[in-house]
Coordinates of C-alpha atoms and ligand atoms in Angstrom, one line a residue:
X1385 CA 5.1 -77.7 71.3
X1386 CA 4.2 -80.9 71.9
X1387 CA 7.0 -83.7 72.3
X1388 CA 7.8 -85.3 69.2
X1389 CA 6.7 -88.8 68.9
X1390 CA 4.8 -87.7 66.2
X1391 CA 5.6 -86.5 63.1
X1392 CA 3.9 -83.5 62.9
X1393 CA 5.1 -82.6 66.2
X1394 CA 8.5 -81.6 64.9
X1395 CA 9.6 -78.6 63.8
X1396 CA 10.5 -79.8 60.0
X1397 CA 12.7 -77.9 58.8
X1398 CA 14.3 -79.0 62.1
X1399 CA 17.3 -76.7 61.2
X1400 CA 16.2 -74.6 58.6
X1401 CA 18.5 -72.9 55.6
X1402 CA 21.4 -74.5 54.1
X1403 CA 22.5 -77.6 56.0
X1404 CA 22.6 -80.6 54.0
X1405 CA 24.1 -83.7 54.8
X1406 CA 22.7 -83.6 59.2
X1407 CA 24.6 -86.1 61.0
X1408 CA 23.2 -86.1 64.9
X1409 CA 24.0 -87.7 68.4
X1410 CA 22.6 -87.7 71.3
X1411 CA 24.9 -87.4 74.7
X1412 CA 23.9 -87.1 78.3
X1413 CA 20.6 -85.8 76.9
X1414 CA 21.7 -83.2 75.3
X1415 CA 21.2 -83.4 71.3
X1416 CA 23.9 -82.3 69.1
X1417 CA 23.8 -82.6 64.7
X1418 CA 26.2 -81.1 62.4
X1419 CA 25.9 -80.2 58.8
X1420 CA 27.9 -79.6 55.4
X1421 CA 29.4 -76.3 55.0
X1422 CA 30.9 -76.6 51.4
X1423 CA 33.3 -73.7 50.3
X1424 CA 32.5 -71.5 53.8
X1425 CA 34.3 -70.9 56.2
X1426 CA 33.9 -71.8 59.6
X1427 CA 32.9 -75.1 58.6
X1428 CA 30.6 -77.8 60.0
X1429 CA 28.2 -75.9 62.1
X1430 CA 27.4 -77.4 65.2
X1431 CA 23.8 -77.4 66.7
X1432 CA 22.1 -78.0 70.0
X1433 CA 19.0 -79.0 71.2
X1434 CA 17.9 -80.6 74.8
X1435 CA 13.9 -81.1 73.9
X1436 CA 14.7 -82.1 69.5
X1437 CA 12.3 -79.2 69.2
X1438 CA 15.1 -76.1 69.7
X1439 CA 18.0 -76.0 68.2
X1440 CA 20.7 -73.3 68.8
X1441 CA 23.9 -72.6 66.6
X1442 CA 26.6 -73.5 69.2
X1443 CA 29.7 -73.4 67.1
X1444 CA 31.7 -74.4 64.3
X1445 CA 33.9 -77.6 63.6
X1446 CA 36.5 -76.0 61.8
X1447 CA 37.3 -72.3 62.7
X1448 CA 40.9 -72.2 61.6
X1449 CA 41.4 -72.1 57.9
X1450 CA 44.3 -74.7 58.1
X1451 CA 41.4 -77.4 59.6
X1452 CA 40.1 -78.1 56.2
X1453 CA 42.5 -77.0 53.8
X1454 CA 39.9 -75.5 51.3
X1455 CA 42.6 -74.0 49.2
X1456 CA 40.9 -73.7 46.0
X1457 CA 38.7 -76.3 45.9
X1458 CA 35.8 -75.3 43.5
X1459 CA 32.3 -73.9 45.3
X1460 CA 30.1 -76.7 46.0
X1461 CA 33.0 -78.9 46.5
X1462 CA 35.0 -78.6 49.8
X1463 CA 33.6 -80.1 52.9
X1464 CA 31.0 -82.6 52.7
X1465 CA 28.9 -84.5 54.8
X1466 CA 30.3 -85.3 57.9
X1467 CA 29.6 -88.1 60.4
X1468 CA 29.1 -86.6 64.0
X1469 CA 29.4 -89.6 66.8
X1470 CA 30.7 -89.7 70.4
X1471 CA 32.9 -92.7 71.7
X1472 CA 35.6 -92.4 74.9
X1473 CA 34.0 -89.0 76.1
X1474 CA 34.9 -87.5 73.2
X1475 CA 33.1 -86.0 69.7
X1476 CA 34.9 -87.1 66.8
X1477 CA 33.3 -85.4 63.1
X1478 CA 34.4 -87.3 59.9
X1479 CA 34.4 -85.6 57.1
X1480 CA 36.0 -85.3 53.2
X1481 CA 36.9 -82.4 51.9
X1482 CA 36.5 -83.0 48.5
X1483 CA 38.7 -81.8 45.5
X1484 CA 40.8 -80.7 48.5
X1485 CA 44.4 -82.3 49.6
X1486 CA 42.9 -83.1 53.6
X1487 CA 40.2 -86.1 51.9
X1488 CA 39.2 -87.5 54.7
X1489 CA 39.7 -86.3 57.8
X1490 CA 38.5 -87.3 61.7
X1491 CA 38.3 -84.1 63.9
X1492 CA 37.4 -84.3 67.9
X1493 CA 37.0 -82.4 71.0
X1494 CA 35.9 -83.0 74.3
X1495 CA 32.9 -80.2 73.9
X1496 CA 31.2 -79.3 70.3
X1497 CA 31.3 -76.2 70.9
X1498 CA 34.7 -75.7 70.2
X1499 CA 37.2 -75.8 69.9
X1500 CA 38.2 -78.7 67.6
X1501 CA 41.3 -80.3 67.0
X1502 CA 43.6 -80.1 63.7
X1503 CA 42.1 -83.4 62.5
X1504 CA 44.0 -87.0 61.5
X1505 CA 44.0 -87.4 58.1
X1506 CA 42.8 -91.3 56.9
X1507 CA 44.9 -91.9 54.2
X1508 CA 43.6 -94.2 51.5
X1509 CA 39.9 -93.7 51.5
X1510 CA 38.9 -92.8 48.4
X1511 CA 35.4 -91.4 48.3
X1512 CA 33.1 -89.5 50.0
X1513 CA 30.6 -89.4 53.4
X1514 CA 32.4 -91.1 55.7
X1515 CA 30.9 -92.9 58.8
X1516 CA 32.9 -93.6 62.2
X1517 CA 31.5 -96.6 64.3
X1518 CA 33.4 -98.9 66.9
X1519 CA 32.7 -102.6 67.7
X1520 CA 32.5 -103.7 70.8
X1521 CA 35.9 -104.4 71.0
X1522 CA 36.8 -100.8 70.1
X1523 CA 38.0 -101.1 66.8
X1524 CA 37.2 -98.0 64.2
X1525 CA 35.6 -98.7 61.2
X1526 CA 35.6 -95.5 58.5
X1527 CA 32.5 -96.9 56.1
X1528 CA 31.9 -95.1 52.9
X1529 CA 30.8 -94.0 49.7
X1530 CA 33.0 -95.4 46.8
X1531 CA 32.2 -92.5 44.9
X1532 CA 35.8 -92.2 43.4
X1533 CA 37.6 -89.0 43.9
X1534 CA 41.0 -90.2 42.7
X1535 CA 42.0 -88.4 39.2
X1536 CA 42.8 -91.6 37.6
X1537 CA 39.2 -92.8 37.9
X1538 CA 37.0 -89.7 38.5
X1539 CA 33.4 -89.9 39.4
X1540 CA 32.9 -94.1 39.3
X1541 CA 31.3 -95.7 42.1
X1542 CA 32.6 -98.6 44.2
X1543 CA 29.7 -98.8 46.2
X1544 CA 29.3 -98.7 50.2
X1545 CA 32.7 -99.6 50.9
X1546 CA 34.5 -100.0 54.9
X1547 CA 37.9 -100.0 56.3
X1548 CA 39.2 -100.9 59.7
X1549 CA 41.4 -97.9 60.6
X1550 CA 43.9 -96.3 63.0
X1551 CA 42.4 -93.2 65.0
X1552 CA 45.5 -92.3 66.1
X1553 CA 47.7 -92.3 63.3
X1554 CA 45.2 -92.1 60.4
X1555 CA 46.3 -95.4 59.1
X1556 CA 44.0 -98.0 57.1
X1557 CA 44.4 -101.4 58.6
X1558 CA 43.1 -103.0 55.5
X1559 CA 42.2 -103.1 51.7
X1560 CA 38.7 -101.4 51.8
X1561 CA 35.7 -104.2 51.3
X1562 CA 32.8 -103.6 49.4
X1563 CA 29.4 -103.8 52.1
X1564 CA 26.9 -103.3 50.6
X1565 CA 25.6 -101.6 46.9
X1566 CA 21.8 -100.6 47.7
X1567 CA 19.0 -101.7 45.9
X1568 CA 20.4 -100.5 42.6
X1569 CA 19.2 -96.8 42.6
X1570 CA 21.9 -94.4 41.4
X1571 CA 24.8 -93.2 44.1
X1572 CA 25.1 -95.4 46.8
X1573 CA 25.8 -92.8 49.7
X1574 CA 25.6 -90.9 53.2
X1575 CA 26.1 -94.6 55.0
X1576 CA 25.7 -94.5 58.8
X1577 CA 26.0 -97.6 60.9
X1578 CA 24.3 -98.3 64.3
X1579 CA 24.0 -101.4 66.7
X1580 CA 20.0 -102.2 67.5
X1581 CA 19.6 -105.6 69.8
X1582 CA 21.6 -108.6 67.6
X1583 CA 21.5 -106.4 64.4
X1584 CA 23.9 -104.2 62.6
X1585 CA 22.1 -101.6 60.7
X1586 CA 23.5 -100.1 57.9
X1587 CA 21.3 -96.9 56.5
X1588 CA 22.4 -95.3 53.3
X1589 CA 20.7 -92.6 50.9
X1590 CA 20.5 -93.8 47.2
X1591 CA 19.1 -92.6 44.0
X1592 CA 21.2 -89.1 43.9
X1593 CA 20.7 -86.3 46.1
X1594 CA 18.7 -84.5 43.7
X1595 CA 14.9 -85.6 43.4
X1596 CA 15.2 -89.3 43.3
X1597 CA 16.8 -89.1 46.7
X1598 CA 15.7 -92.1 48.9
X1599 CA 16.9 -93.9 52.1
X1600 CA 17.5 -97.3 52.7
X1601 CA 18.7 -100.1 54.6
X1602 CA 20.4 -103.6 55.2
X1603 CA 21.0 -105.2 58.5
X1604 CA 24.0 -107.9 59.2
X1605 CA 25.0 -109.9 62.3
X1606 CA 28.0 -107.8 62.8
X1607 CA 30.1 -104.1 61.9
X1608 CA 31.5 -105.4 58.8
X1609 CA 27.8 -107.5 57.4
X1610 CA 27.1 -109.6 55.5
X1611 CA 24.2 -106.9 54.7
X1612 CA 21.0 -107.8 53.7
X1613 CA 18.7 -104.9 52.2
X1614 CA 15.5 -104.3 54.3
X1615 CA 12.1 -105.9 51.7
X1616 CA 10.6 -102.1 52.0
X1617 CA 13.4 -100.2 50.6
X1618 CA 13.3 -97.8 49.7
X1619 CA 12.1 -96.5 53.1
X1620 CA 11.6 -93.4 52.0
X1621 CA 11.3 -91.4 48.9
X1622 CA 9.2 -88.3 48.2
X1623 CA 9.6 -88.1 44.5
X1624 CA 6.3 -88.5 42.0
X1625 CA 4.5 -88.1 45.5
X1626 CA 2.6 -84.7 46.2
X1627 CA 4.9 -84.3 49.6
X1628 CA 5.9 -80.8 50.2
X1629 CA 9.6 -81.5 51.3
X1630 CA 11.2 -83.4 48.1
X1631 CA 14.4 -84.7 48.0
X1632 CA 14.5 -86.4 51.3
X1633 CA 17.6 -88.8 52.1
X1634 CA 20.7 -89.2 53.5
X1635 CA 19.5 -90.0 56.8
X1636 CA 21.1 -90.4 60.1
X1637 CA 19.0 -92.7 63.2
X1638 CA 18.7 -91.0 66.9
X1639 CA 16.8 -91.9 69.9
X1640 CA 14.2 -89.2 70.5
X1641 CA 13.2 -87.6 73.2
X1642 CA 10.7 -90.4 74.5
X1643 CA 12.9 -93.1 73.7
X1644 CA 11.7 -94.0 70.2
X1645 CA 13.8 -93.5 67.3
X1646 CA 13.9 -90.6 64.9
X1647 CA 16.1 -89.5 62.0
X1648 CA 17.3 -86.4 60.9
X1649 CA 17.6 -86.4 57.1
X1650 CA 17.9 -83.6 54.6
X1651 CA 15.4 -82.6 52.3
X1652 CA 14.0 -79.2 50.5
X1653 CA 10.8 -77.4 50.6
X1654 CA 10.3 -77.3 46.8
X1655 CA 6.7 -75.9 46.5
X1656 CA 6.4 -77.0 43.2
X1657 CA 9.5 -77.2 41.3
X1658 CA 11.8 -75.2 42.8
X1659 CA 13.9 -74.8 46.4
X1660 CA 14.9 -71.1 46.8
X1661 CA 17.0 -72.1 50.4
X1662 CA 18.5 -74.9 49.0
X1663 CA 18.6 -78.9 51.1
X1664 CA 18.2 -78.2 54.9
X1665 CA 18.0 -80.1 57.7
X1666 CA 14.4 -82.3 58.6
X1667 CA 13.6 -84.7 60.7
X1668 CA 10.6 -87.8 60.8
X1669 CA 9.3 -90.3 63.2
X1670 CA 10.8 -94.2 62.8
X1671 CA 8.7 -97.1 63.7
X1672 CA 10.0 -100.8 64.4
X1673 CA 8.3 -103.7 62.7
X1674 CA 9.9 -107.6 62.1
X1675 CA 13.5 -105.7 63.2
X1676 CA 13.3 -103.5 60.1
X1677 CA 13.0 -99.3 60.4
X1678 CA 10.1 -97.5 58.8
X1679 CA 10.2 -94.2 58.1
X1680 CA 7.0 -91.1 58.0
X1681 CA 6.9 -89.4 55.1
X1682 CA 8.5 -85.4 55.9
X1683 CA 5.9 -83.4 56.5
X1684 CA 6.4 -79.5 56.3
X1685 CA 6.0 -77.6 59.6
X1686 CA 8.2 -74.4 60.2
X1687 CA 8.1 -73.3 63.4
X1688 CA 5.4 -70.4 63.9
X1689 CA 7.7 -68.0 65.7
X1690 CA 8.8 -65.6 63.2
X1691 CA 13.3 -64.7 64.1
X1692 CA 14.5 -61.0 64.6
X1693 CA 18.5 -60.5 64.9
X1694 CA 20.2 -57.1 64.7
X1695 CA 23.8 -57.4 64.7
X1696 CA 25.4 -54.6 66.0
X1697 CA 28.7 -54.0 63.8
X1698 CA 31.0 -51.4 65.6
X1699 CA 30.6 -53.9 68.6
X1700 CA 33.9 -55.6 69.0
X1701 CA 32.2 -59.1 69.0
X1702 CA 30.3 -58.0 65.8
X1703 CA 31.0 -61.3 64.1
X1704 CA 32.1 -63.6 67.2
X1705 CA 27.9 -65.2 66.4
X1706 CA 28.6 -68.5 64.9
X1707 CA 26.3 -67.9 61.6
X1708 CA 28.5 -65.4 60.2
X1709 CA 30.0 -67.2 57.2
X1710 CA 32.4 -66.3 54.1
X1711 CA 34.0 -67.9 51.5
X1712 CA 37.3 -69.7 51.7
X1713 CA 38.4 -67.5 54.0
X1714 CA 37.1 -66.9 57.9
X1715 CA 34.6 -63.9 58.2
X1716 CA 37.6 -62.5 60.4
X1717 CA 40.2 -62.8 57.6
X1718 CA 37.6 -60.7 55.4
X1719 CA 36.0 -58.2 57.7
X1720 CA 37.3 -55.8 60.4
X1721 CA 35.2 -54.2 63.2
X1722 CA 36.6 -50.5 64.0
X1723 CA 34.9 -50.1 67.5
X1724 CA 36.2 -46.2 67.6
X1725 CA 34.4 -45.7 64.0
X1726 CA 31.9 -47.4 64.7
X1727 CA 31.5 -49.5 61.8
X1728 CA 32.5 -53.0 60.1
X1729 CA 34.8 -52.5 57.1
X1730 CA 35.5 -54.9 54.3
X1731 CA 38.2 -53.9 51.5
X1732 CA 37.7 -55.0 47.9
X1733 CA 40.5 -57.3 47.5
X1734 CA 39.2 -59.9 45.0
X1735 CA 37.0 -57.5 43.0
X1736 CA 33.2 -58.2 44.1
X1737 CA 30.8 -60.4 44.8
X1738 CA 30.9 -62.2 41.3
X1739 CA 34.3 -63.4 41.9
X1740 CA 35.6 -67.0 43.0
X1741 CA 36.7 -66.3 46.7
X1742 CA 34.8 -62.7 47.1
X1743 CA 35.0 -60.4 49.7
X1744 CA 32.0 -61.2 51.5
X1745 CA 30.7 -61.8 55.1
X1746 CA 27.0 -63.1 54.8
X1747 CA 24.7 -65.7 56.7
X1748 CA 22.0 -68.7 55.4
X1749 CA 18.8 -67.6 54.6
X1750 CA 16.2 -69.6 56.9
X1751 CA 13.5 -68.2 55.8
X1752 CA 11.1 -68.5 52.5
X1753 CA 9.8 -64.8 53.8
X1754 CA 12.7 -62.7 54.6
X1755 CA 14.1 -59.3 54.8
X1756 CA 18.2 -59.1 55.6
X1757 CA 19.2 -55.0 55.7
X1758 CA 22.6 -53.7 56.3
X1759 CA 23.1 -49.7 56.4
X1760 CA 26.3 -48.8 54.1
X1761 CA 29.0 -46.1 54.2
X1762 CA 30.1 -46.3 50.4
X1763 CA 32.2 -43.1 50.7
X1764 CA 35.7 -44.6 50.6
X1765 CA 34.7 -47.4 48.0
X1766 CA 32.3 -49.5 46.2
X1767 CA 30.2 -52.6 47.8
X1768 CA 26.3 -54.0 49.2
X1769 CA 24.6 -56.2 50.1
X1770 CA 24.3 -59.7 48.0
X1771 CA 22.3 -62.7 48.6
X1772 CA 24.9 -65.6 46.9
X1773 CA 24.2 -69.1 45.9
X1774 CA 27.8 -69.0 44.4
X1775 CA 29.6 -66.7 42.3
X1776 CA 27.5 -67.2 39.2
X1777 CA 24.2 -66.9 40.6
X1778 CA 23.8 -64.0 43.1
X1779 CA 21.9 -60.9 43.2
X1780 CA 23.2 -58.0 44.8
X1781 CA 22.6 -54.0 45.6
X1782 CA 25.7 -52.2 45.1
X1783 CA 26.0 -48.5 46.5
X1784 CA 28.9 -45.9 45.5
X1785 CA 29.6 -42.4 45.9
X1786 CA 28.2 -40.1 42.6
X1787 CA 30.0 -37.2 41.6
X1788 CA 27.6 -34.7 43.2
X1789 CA 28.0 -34.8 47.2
X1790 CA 25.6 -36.5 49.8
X1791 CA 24.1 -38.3 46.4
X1792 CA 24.6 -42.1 46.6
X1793 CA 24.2 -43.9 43.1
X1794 CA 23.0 -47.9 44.0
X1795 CA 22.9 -50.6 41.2
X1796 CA 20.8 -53.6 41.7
X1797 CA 22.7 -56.5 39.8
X1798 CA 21.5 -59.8 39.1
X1799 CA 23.6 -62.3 38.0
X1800 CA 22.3 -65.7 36.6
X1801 CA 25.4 -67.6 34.7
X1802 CA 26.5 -65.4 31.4
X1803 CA 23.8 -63.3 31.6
X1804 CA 23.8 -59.5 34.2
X1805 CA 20.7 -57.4 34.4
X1806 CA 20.9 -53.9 36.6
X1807 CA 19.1 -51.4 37.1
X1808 CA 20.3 -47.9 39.1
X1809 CA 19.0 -45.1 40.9
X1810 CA 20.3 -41.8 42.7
X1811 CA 19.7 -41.4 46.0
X1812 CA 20.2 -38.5 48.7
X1813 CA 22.5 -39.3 51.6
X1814 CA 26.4 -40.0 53.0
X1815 CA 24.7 -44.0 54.0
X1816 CA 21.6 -45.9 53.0
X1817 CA 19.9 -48.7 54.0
X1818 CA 19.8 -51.8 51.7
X1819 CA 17.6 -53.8 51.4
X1820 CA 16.7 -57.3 50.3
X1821 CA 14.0 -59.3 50.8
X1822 CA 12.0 -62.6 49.7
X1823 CA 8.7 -63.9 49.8
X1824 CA 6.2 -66.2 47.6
X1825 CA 3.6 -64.5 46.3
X1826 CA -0.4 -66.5 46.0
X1827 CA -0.3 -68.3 43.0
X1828 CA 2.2 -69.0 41.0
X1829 CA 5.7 -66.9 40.4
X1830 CA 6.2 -68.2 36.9
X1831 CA 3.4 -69.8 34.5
X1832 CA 0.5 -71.3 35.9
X1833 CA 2.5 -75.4 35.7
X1834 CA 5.4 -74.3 37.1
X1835 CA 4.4 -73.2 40.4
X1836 CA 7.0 -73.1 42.9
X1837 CA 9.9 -70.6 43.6
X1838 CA 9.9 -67.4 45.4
X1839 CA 9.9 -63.2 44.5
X1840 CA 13.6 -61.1 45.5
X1841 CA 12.7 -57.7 45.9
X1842 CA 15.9 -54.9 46.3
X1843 CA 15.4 -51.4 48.0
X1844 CA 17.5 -49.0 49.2
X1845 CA 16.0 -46.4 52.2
X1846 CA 17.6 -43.4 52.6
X1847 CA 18.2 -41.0 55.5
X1848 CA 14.3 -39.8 55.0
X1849 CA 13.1 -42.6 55.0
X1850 CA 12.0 -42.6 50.8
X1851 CA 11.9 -46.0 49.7
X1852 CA 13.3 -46.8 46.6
X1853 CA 12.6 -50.4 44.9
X1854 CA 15.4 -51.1 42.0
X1855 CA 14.1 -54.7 41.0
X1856 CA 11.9 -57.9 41.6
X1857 CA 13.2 -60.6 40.5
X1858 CA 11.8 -64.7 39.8
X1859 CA 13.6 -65.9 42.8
X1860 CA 13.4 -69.3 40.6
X1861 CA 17.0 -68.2 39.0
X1862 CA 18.6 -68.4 42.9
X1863 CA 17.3 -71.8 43.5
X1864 CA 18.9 -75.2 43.8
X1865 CA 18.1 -76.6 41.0
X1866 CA 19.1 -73.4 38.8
X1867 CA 22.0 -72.4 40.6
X1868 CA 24.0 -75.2 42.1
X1869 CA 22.9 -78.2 43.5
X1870 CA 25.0 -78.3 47.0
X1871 CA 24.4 -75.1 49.0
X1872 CA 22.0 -72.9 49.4
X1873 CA 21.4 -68.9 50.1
X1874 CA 23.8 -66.8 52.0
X1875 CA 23.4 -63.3 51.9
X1876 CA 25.4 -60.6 53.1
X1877 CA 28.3 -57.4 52.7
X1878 CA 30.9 -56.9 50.2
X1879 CA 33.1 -54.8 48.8
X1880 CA 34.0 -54.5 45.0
X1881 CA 36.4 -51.7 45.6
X1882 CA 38.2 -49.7 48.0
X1883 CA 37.2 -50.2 51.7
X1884 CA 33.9 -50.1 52.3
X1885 CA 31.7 -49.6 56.6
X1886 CA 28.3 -50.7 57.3
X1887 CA 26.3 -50.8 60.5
X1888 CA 23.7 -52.7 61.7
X1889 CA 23.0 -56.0 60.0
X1890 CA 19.1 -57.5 60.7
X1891 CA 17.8 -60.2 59.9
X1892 CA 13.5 -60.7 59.8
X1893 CA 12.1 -64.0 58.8
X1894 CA 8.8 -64.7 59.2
X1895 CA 7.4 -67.1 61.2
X1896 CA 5.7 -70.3 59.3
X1897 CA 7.8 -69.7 56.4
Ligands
LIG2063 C1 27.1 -85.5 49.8 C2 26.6 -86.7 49.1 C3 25.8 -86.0 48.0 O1 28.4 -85.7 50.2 O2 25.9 -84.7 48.0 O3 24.9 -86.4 45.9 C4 27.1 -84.4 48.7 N1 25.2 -86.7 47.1 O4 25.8 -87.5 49.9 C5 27.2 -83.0 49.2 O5 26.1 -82.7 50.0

């Protein structure tokens, strides 16, 4: 692929599947970005490219539970939006967790691959999307999103707010000041602050992260302003256009490969009016002109390569891969890999998938065509294969031992809010395949003017090979702006009772999609 000074040069979805919120440096020429993880566990996935064009899954920020603290913070709350930035040769990620007792907290390490630190907690910033920058005398500024998290004043907005602060100890060093409040679009968020000749830039996303999304910008003479808003805000905004990646904000500035900037932002491809895989990571061109950025509009351009992974599961390292994912809880707190049976168990502690922290071990859907397959070993319990968006929207296959031996009965469930819909079959065998798979049909999925959306078919395959198809379902009902607006698709094992194995987890997405 060509190098990308262009915009249709890059990959867009640069890091496809759920991963809002990209935050992205650029050390020693190596790229790294980091995205919002939400109620999963490990947290903060680290990424790393050396050409912007490939980008590999290097790691986690926080892969101890006590890192984040999620506790019971709601799905879709939990950690947002973090700011990834380098200074003294080492990586420090901001984040908040919100509706959880860390806030905010700075995390660093010397390598982003791992492992992080425990993280300082900054005490007194009340908000979310926190940015870390330095002035040139050193001094850490935490700048902000006065979205109010506080119970006395929930969900009012202060605007871009910024505090000089302590690294060390955590400590504010003064009464937060209010920078800047954007051009007046709704939520005034996802700040990041940069230095560029004699200016200050300060780049914000405004206008909600839903489809008004937009990025702008204000420059000042120094870290802490005066900001003055940029005349072309917003810079960027997809909505009432015909762009195929909607949504596109919260924005962070990088110098590319040849030396001109670029941004990674997030965005979703909604092919009409819906996003099955939720807001994932893009990136566009930025040109200079009268010391103002402009930004390309996003265009869509998934890489052409289509991705195979089999995941071995009685392999010891079965889930050391960084994309395995579960929620609340580390995939190694759910799952155990018995190398002398030769299989992965899970035990039904919580009671399915449906459930608020379920037993589950899945991974992000990066692909509008895909197939994820997992065989299964129901015979000491009940459990499948689910794709989740969280616990009130997921569809799932669920296999369990019938009365008659070697006769598997599998239920395909799908759950959209209050209402279920299954449907079941018998099928011969001790273990069966399951299957579930995605793609969007030509033409519309729903009615002719509301285009958009995807088809979720579920199979099981048993030892013969018979393929059995329980449902299709309007993948319009697992989507973003159905489901819940934050995450996106993970889908993967559970157990709903007793302990249930499984062996060999794939993964096919096709290339282009
Ligand atoms: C993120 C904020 C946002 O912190 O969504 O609505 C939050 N806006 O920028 C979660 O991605």
């Amino acid at each position: 692929m060509a190098p990308p000074n262009e915009p249709t040069a890059l990959p867009n979805p640069l890091i496809p599947g759920f991963n809002p919120d990209p935050s992205c440096v650029l050390v020693d020429g190596t790229y790294y970005a980091v995205t919002s993880s939400f109620e999963y566990l490990p947290a903060l996935p680290v990424y790393r490219s050396t050409d912007f064009v490939t980008w590999e899954h290097i790691g986690n920020v926080a892969t101890r539970p006590e890192q984040v603290g999620l506790g019971a913070t709601p799905s879709g709350a939990g950690v947002w939006a973090p700011t990834l930035r380098h200074h003294d040769g080492r990586f420090h990620v901001i984040v908040n967790i919100t509706a959880g007792p860390r806030g905010c907290v700075v995390f660093t390490a010397p390598d982003p691959a791992g492992p992080w630190d425990d993280g300082v907690r900054i005490d007194g910033i009340d908000g979310i999307d926190p940015d870390l920058a330095w002035d040139d005398s050193g001094t850490a500024y935490v700048t902000y999103s006065g979205l109010r998290m506080s119970d006395t004043e929930p969900w009012s907005h202060d605007g871009i707010l910024q505090a000089r602060v302590d690294l060390a100890t955590g400590q504010v060093l003064e009464q937060p000041r209010l920078l800047w409040s954007g051009t007046g679009l709704v939520a005034p968020e996802g700040p990041h602050l940069y230095r560029r000749g004699d200016h200050w830039y300060l780049l914000i996303a405004e206008g909600g992260t839903e489809f008004g999304h937009a990025v702008s910008v204000a420059r000042g003479p120094s870290i802490k302003g005066p900001f003055e808003g940029a005349p072309g805000n917003p810079l960027l905004r997809a909505v009432g256009t015909d762009a195929p990646v909607q949504r596109t904000g919260h924005a962070d500035l990088v110098r590319g490969p040849d030396g001109r900037d670029l941004v990674v932002l997030l965005g979703t491809r909604t092919a009409g009016a819906f996003a099955p895989l939720g807001r994932e990571t893009f990136a566009t061109t930025v040109e200079w002109s009268d010391g103002w950025p402009q930004l390309s509009p996003v265009p869509l351009h998934p890489r052409p390569e289509p991705v195979d992974e089999h995941f071995d599961l009685a392999e010891a390292g079965a889930l050391a891969d960084p994309g395995w994912l579960a929620v609340g809880r580390t995939p190694g707190e759910v799952a155990t890999v018995d190398v002398a049976a030769g299989h992965l168990t899970i035990r039904a502690d919580a009671g399915g998938l449906d459930v608020f922290r379920p037993d589950f071990v899945g991974r992000r859907q990066r692909h509008l065509e895909s197939r994820f397959e997992v065989r299964i070993d129901p015979r000491d319990g009940r459990g499948g294969l689910g794709l989740r968006y969280d616990e009130r929207f997921t569809v799932a296959l669920i296999a369990e031992k019938s009365s008659q031996a070697g006769v598997v009965r599998v239920t395909a469930r799908a759950t959209m809010s209050t209402i279920t819909q299954s449907w079941s079959a018998e099928v011969s065998g001790d273990t069966l395949v399951l299957r579930i798979e995605t793609d969007v049909p030509p033409g519309p999925v729903g009615t002719p003017w509301s285009a958009g959306g995807d088809r979720i078919r579920l199979t099981v395959v048993d030892d013969t090979g018979l393929q059995t198809q329980l449902a299709e379902l309007d993948g319009r009902y697992w989507s973003v702006e159905t489901a819940v607006p934050f995450t996106g698709r993970v889908t993967g094992m559970f157990a709903e009772a007793g302990t249930v194995h499984f062996t060999d987890f794939r993964y096919h997405g096709t290339g282009g999609s």
